[in-house]
Amino acid sequence: MVSSRFLSLFILSVASAAPFLTEGDLNSTAWTPDHVLQPHEVIVYGEGRMEVMHVDTYNALMASQDRLTDVPEVDESFLEFAHNDPPNVNITESDLQARQFSCTATRAMATDKTYDFVGWDIQMSRVAQAGITPIDITIRNGYTTSNTVQVSGNTDVNWIKDTLKTTFGVNYSRQWTTSIDISIKATVSPHYTGVMITKPLKTRRLGRVLQGCPGSFKQVGTFQADSHKVGSYGKIDWVAGAIAICQKKQYPLTFCNGNGQFI
Ligand SMILES: *[C@@H]1O[C@H](CO)[C@@H](O)[C@H](O)[C@H]1NC(C)=O
Ligand SMILES: *[C@@H]1O[C@H](CO)[C@@H](O)[C@H](O)[C@H]1NC(C)=O
Ligand SMILES: *[C@@H]1O[C@H](CO)[C@@H](O)[C@H](O)[C@H]1NC(C)=O
């Protein structure tokens, strides 16, 4: 059964879904507590609803949007901004003195690039090894994920966070922790090692911090800020994205998306 209200909201919230994808194509069903998530399925989570759909459909939906299916490559040269960059302004000594009195503490932020992407796997259950029969796993308490801000140069991370909050309405100190208020079951295929994960919808902003007088700003630092889209379901507070199974025929189990190993 397709629940159109959720799907409309979902499509709106992820924006610019391709015209060739209709709600019928999504072929999703409302998640129920007795559903055992299969390796070929994902649970799409957010907007107060949870829907189960085929992983191929979900991937097609992701591909139809302006969203990278992987984390954007880190621009090291941008982040390794050093203090010895020449000032990009033409100032005289008298200007400088005036500036020291009036504008030394005047800071501004410029956001240069924004990427929407699917972040690295977030672990939600223990790692399970299935023998000759499938094995069930459930969400466990205490796995966390958070928004992050990385800075370089002479930059106050709290000022960056405050300014980003004012500009984009995002709390960059926010952290989420899995809870078992809602128990989602999933299954790992025979002979596989598997784990339940979230494939989070994230946004990365790259920008610069400028200091000086309006009209003669000098760059003093750069930042990279990563945030999650917020998901919700009833009383549950979690990040938006898809809940899926990552399984491989290997132990220890490494991430299906990202560099890392499940614990
Ligand atoms: C929709 O999902 C059902 C159940 O998973 C499946 O049997 C059916 O083939 C799917 N239909 C399409 C058009 O993908
Ligand atoms: C700097 O300012 C001086 C005096 O206003 C001017 O002659 C000079 O061309 C300027 N230099 C640059 C690089 O803009
Ligand atoms: C931001 O998130 C942190 C951690 O979850 C919380 O303590 C803080 O109150 C939040 N700040 C705002 C302004 O919502």
CSV table of C-alpha atoms and ligand atoms in Angstrom, one decimal:
chain,number,residue,atom,x,y,z
A,1,MET,CA,0.0,0.0,0.0
A,2,VAL,CA,1.5,3.4,-1.0
A,3,SER,CA,0.9,6.0,1.6
A,4,SER,CA,0.7,9.1,-0.6
A,5,ARG,CA,0.8,11.7,2.2
A,6,PHE,CA,4.2,10.5,3.3
A,7,LEU,CA,5.5,10.1,-0.2
A,8,SER,CA,4.5,13.6,-1.2
A,9,LEU,CA,6.1,15.0,1.9
A,10,PHE,CA,9.2,12.9,1.3
A,11,ILE,CA,9.5,14.0,-2.3
A,12,LEU,CA,9.0,17.6,-1.3
A,13,SER,CA,11.6,17.3,1.5
A,14,VAL,CA,14.2,15.8,-0.8
A,15,ALA,CA,13.2,18.2,-3.6
A,16,SER,CA,13.6,17.9,-7.4
A,17,ALA,CA,12.8,14.2,-7.7
A,18,ALA,CA,13.0,13.2,-11.3
A,19,PRO,CA,9.7,13.6,-13.2
A,20,PHE,CA,9.9,9.9,-14.3
A,21,LEU,CA,9.5,8.7,-10.8
A,22,THR,CA,5.9,8.6,-9.7
A,23,GLU,CA,4.6,7.6,-6.3
A,24,GLY,CA,3.5,4.3,-7.9
A,25,ASP,CA,7.1,3.6,-9.0
A,26,LEU,CA,8.3,4.0,-5.4
A,27,ASN,CA,6.1,1.0,-4.5
A,28,SER,CA,6.6,1.4,-0.8
A,29,THR,CA,4.7,0.0,2.2
A,30,ALA,CA,4.2,1.6,5.6
A,31,TRP,CA,6.7,0.0,8.1
A,32,THR,CA,5.1,-2.0,11.0
A,33,PRO,CA,6.8,-3.2,14.1
A,34,ASP,CA,6.5,-6.8,13.0
A,35,HIS,CA,8.4,-6.1,9.8
A,36,VAL,CA,11.8,-7.8,9.5
A,37,LEU,CA,13.9,-5.6,7.3
A,38,GLN,CA,15.5,-7.7,4.5
A,39,PRO,CA,18.9,-7.1,2.9
A,40,HIS,CA,17.3,-5.9,-0.4
A,41,GLU,CA,15.1,-3.3,1.5
A,42,VAL,CA,15.6,0.0,3.1
A,43,ILE,CA,13.4,1.9,5.6
A,44,VAL,CA,13.0,5.6,4.6
A,45,TYR,CA,12.8,7.6,7.7
A,46,GLY,CA,11.6,11.1,8.4
A,47,GLU,CA,8.6,13.4,8.3
A,48,GLY,CA,7.0,11.4,11.1
A,49,ARG,CA,6.7,8.3,8.9
A,50,MET,CA,8.6,5.2,8.1
A,51,GLU,CA,8.2,3.4,4.8
A,52,VAL,CA,9.8,0.2,3.4
A,53,MET,CA,11.0,0.2,-0.2
A,54,HIS,CA,13.3,-1.7,-2.4
A,55,VAL,CA,17.0,-0.6,-2.2
A,56,ASP,CA,17.1,-0.2,-6.0
A,57,THR,CA,14.1,2.1,-6.0
A,58,TYR,CA,15.8,4.1,-3.2
A,59,ASN,CA,19.0,4.3,-5.1
A,60,ALA,CA,17.1,5.5,-8.2
A,61,LEU,CA,15.4,8.1,-6.1
A,62,MET,CA,18.8,9.3,-4.7
A,63,ALA,CA,20.3,9.3,-8.2
A,64,SER,CA,17.4,11.5,-9.5
A,65,GLN,CA,18.3,14.2,-7.1
A,66,ASP,CA,21.2,16.6,-6.8
A,67,ARG,CA,22.6,14.6,-4.0
A,68,LEU,CA,26.0,12.9,-4.1
A,69,THR,CA,25.8,9.2,-3.2
A,70,ASP,CA,29.2,9.5,-1.4
A,71,VAL,CA,31.0,12.0,0.8
A,72,PRO,CA,32.5,14.8,-1.2
A,73,GLU,CA,36.3,14.7,-1.4
A,74,VAL,CA,37.9,17.0,1.2
A,75,ASP,CA,39.6,20.0,-0.3
A,76,GLU,CA,42.8,19.9,1.7
A,77,SER,CA,44.3,23.0,0.3
A,78,PHE,CA,41.2,24.9,1.2
A,79,LEU,CA,41.2,23.6,4.7
A,80,GLU,CA,44.9,24.0,5.2
A,81,PHE,CA,44.6,27.8,4.9
A,82,ALA,CA,47.6,29.4,6.7
A,83,HIS,CA,48.1,32.7,8.4
A,84,ASN,CA,50.8,33.8,6.0
A,85,ASP,CA,48.5,34.4,3.1
A,86,PRO,CA,49.0,38.0,2.0
A,87,PRO,CA,46.2,40.3,2.9
A,88,ASN,CA,44.0,40.9,-0.1
A,89,VAL,CA,43.5,44.6,0.6
A,90,ASN,CA,45.4,47.8,-0.2
A,91,ILE,CA,45.6,49.8,3.0
A,92,THR,CA,47.6,52.8,4.2
A,93,GLU,CA,49.1,53.2,7.7
A,94,SER,CA,46.4,55.7,8.6
A,95,ASP,CA,43.7,53.4,7.4
A,96,LEU,CA,45.3,50.6,9.4
A,97,GLN,CA,45.2,52.7,12.6
A,98,ALA,CA,41.6,53.6,12.1
A,99,ARG,CA,40.8,50.0,11.3
A,100,GLN,CA,42.5,48.8,14.5
A,101,PHE,CA,40.1,51.0,16.5
A,102,SER,CA,37.0,50.4,14.6
A,103,CYS,CA,37.0,47.1,12.9
A,104,THR,CA,39.5,44.7,14.4
A,105,ALA,CA,36.8,42.6,15.8
A,106,THR,CA,34.5,42.8,12.9
A,107,ARG,CA,34.1,39.4,11.4
A,108,ALA,CA,32.1,38.1,8.5
A,109,MET,CA,31.5,34.7,7.0
A,110,ALA,CA,31.3,33.6,3.4
A,111,THR,CA,30.0,30.3,2.4
A,112,ASP,CA,31.6,29.1,-0.8
A,113,LYS,CA,30.3,25.6,-1.5
A,114,THR,CA,27.4,23.5,-0.4
A,115,TYR,CA,27.0,19.8,-1.1
A,116,ASP,CA,24.1,17.5,-0.3
A,117,PHE,CA,25.3,14.0,0.1
A,118,VAL,CA,24.7,10.6,1.7
A,119,GLY,CA,27.1,10.3,4.6
A,120,TRP,CA,29.1,7.3,5.9
A,121,ASP,CA,27.2,4.4,7.5
A,122,ILE,CA,26.0,5.0,11.1
A,123,GLN,CA,26.0,1.8,13.1
A,124,MET,CA,22.6,1.0,14.9
A,125,SER,CA,23.0,-2.6,16.0
A,126,ARG,CA,25.5,-5.2,17.0
A,127,VAL,CA,27.5,-7.0,14.3
A,128,ALA,CA,26.0,-10.4,13.8
A,129,GLN,CA,27.4,-13.5,11.9
A,130,ALA,CA,24.8,-15.8,10.4
A,131,GLY,CA,25.5,-19.4,10.0
A,132,ILE,CA,23.5,-21.6,7.6
A,133,THR,CA,20.3,-19.9,8.7
A,134,PRO,CA,19.5,-16.2,8.6
A,135,ILE,CA,19.9,-14.3,11.9
A,136,ASP,CA,17.8,-11.4,13.2
A,137,ILE,CA,19.2,-8.2,14.7
A,138,THR,CA,17.6,-5.2,16.4
A,139,ILE,CA,18.5,-1.6,17.1
A,140,ARG,CA,20.6,-1.1,20.2
A,141,ASN,CA,20.9,1.8,22.5
A,142,GLY,CA,23.9,4.2,22.5
A,143,TYR,CA,25.3,4.5,19.0
A,144,THR,CA,25.8,8.2,18.3
A,145,THR,CA,26.3,10.6,15.4
A,146,SER,CA,26.7,14.4,15.5
A,147,ASN,CA,27.0,17.5,13.4
A,148,THR,CA,30.7,18.6,13.0
A,149,VAL,CA,32.6,21.8,12.3
A,150,GLN,CA,36.3,21.7,11.3
A,151,VAL,CA,38.2,25.0,11.2
A,152,SER,CA,41.6,26.2,10.1
A,153,GLY,CA,43.5,29.5,10.7
A,154,ASN,CA,42.7,32.0,13.3
A,155,THR,CA,39.1,31.0,13.7
A,156,ASP,CA,36.8,30.6,16.7
A,157,VAL,CA,34.8,27.5,16.3
A,158,ASN,CA,32.0,28.8,18.6
A,159,TRP,CA,31.6,32.0,16.6
A,160,ILE,CA,31.4,29.8,13.4
A,161,LYS,CA,28.7,27.6,15.0
A,162,ASP,CA,26.7,30.7,16.2
A,163,THR,CA,26.9,32.3,12.8
A,164,LEU,CA,25.9,29.2,11.0
A,165,LYS,CA,23.0,28.8,13.3
A,166,THR,CA,21.8,32.3,12.6
A,167,THR,CA,22.4,32.0,8.9
A,168,PHE,CA,21.1,28.5,8.2
A,169,GLY,CA,19.1,27.6,11.4
A,170,VAL,CA,21.3,24.5,12.0
A,171,ASN,CA,22.6,23.5,15.4
A,172,TYR,CA,26.1,22.4,14.8
A,173,SER,CA,26.5,21.2,18.4
A,174,ARG,CA,23.7,18.7,17.9
A,175,GLN,CA,24.2,15.0,18.7
A,176,TRP,CA,21.9,12.0,18.3
A,177,THR,CA,21.9,8.7,20.1
A,178,THR,CA,20.1,5.5,19.1
A,179,SER,CA,17.4,4.4,21.4
A,180,ILE,CA,15.3,1.3,21.6
A,181,ASP,CA,12.0,3.1,22.1
A,182,ILE,CA,11.4,1.8,18.7
A,183,SER,CA,12.6,-1.7,18.0
A,184,ILE,CA,13.4,-2.3,14.3
A,185,LYS,CA,14.2,-5.9,13.4
A,186,ALA,CA,16.4,-6.8,10.4
A,187,THR,CA,17.8,-10.0,9.1
A,188,VAL,CA,21.3,-11.0,8.0
A,189,SER,CA,21.6,-13.6,5.1
A,190,PRO,CA,23.1,-17.0,5.7
A,191,HIS,CA,26.9,-17.0,5.7
A,192,TYR,CA,27.1,-13.2,5.9
A,193,THR,CA,28.2,-10.9,8.7
A,194,GLY,CA,25.8,-7.9,9.0
A,195,VAL,CA,24.8,-4.9,10.9
A,196,MET,CA,21.9,-2.4,10.8
A,197,ILE,CA,22.9,1.0,9.7
A,198,THR,CA,21.5,4.5,8.8
A,199,LYS,CA,22.6,6.0,5.5
A,200,PRO,CA,22.3,9.6,6.6
A,201,LEU,CA,21.3,12.6,4.5
A,202,LYS,CA,23.9,15.2,5.1
A,203,THR,CA,24.9,18.7,4.0
A,204,ARG,CA,28.5,20.0,3.8
A,205,ARG,CA,29.3,23.7,3.8
A,206,LEU,CA,32.7,25.1,3.0
A,207,GLY,CA,33.5,28.7,3.7
A,208,ARG,CA,35.8,31.4,4.8
A,209,VAL,CA,36.1,33.7,7.8
A,210,LEU,CA,36.9,37.3,7.0
A,211,GLN,CA,38.0,40.0,9.4
A,212,GLY,CA,38.5,43.8,9.1
A,213,CYS,CA,36.4,46.7,7.9
A,214,PRO,CA,33.6,46.3,5.5
A,215,GLY,CA,35.1,46.9,2.0
A,216,SER,CA,38.6,45.8,3.1
A,217,PHE,CA,38.2,42.3,4.7
A,218,LYS,CA,41.0,39.9,5.0
A,219,GLN,CA,40.7,36.2,5.2
A,220,VAL,CA,41.7,34.8,8.5
A,221,GLY,CA,40.4,31.2,8.3
A,222,THR,CA,38.3,28.5,6.6
A,223,PHE,CA,35.8,26.0,7.8
A,224,GLN,CA,34.0,22.8,6.8
A,225,ALA,CA,30.7,22.2,8.5
A,226,ASP,CA,28.7,18.9,8.2
A,227,SER,CA,25.2,18.6,9.3
A,228,HIS,CA,22.5,15.9,9.3
A,229,LYS,CA,19.0,16.4,8.1
A,230,VAL,CA,16.7,15.8,11.0
A,231,GLY,CA,14.3,12.9,11.0
A,232,SER,CA,11.5,12.1,13.4
A,233,TYR,CA,9.0,9.3,14.1
A,234,GLY,CA,6.7,9.7,17.0
A,235,LYS,CA,8.8,10.4,20.0
A,236,ILE,CA,11.9,9.2,18.4
A,237,ASP,CA,14.6,11.7,17.6
A,238,TRP,CA,17.0,10.5,14.9
A,239,VAL,CA,18.7,11.7,11.7
A,240,ALA,CA,16.9,11.5,8.4
A,241,GLY,CA,18.0,9.0,5.8
A,242,ALA,CA,17.5,5.3,5.1
A,243,ILE,CA,17.8,2.5,7.5
A,244,ALA,CA,19.4,-0.5,5.8
A,245,ILE,CA,21.5,-3.6,6.3
A,246,CYS,CA,25.2,-3.6,5.6
A,247,GLN,CA,26.3,-7.2,5.1
A,248,LYS,CA,29.5,-8.9,3.7
A,249,LYS,CA,31.1,-12.3,3.8
A,250,GLN,CA,33.9,-11.0,6.0
A,251,TYR,CA,34.8,-10.5,9.7
A,252,PRO,CA,35.6,-7.9,11.0
A,253,LEU,CA,33.0,-6.1,9.0
A,254,THR,CA,34.0,-2.9,7.2
A,255,PHE,CA,31.6,0.0,6.2
A,256,CYS,CA,29.5,-0.5,3.1
A,257,ASN,CA,29.8,3.3,2.5
A,258,GLY,CA,32.8,5.0,4.1
A,259,ASN,CA,36.1,4.2,5.6
A,260,GLY,CA,35.7,2.3,8.9
A,261,GLN,CA,35.0,-0.9,10.7
A,262,PHE,CA,31.9,-1.8,12.7
A,263,ILE,CA,32.5,-2.6,16.4
B,1,LIG,C1,6.0,-3.8,-5.5
B,1,LIG,O1,6.3,-4.5,-4.4
B,1,LIG,C2,5.8,-5.9,-4.3
B,1,LIG,C3,6.1,-6.4,-2.9
B,1,LIG,O2,7.5,-6.1,-2.6
B,1,LIG,C4,6.3,-6.7,-5.4
B,1,LIG,O3,5.8,-8.0,-5.4
B,1,LIG,C5,6.0,-6.0,-6.8
B,1,LIG,O4,6.6,-6.7,-7.8
B,1,LIG,C6,6.5,-4.6,-6.8
B,1,LIG,N1,6.0,-3.9,-8.0
B,1,LIG,C7,6.8,-3.2,-8.8
B,1,LIG,C8,6.1,-2.5,-9.9
B,1,LIG,O5,8.0,-3.1,-8.6
B,2,LIG,C1,46.9,50.9,-3.6
B,2,LIG,O1,46.5,52.3,-3.3
B,2,LIG,C2,47.3,53.3,-3.9
B,2,LIG,C3,46.9,54.6,-3.4
B,2,LIG,O2,45.5,54.7,-3.4
B,2,LIG,C4,47.2,53.2,-5.4
B,2,LIG,O3,48.0,54.1,-6.1
B,2,LIG,C5,47.7,51.7,-5.8
B,2,LIG,O4,47.5,51.5,-7.2
B,2,LIG,C6,46.9,50.7,-5.1
B,2,LIG,N1,47.4,49.4,-5.4
B,2,LIG,C7,46.7,48.3,-5.7
B,2,LIG,C8,47.4,47.0,-5.9
B,2,LIG,O5,45.4,48.4,-5.8
B,3,LIG,C1,22.1,22.3,20.2
B,3,LIG,O1,22.3,21.0,20.5
B,3,LIG,C2,22.9,20.7,21.8
B,3,LIG,C3,23.2,19.2,21.9
B,3,LIG,O2,22.1,18.4,21.4
B,3,LIG,C4,21.9,21.2,22.8
B,3,LIG,O3,22.4,21.0,24.1
B,3,LIG,C5,21.6,22.7,22.6
B,3,LIG,O4,20.7,23.2,23.5
B,3,LIG,C6,21.2,23.0,21.2
B,3,LIG,N1,21.1,24.4,21.0
B,3,LIG,C7,20.1,25.0,20.4
B,3,LIG,C8,20.2,26.5,20.3
B,3,LIG,O5,19.1,24.4,20.1
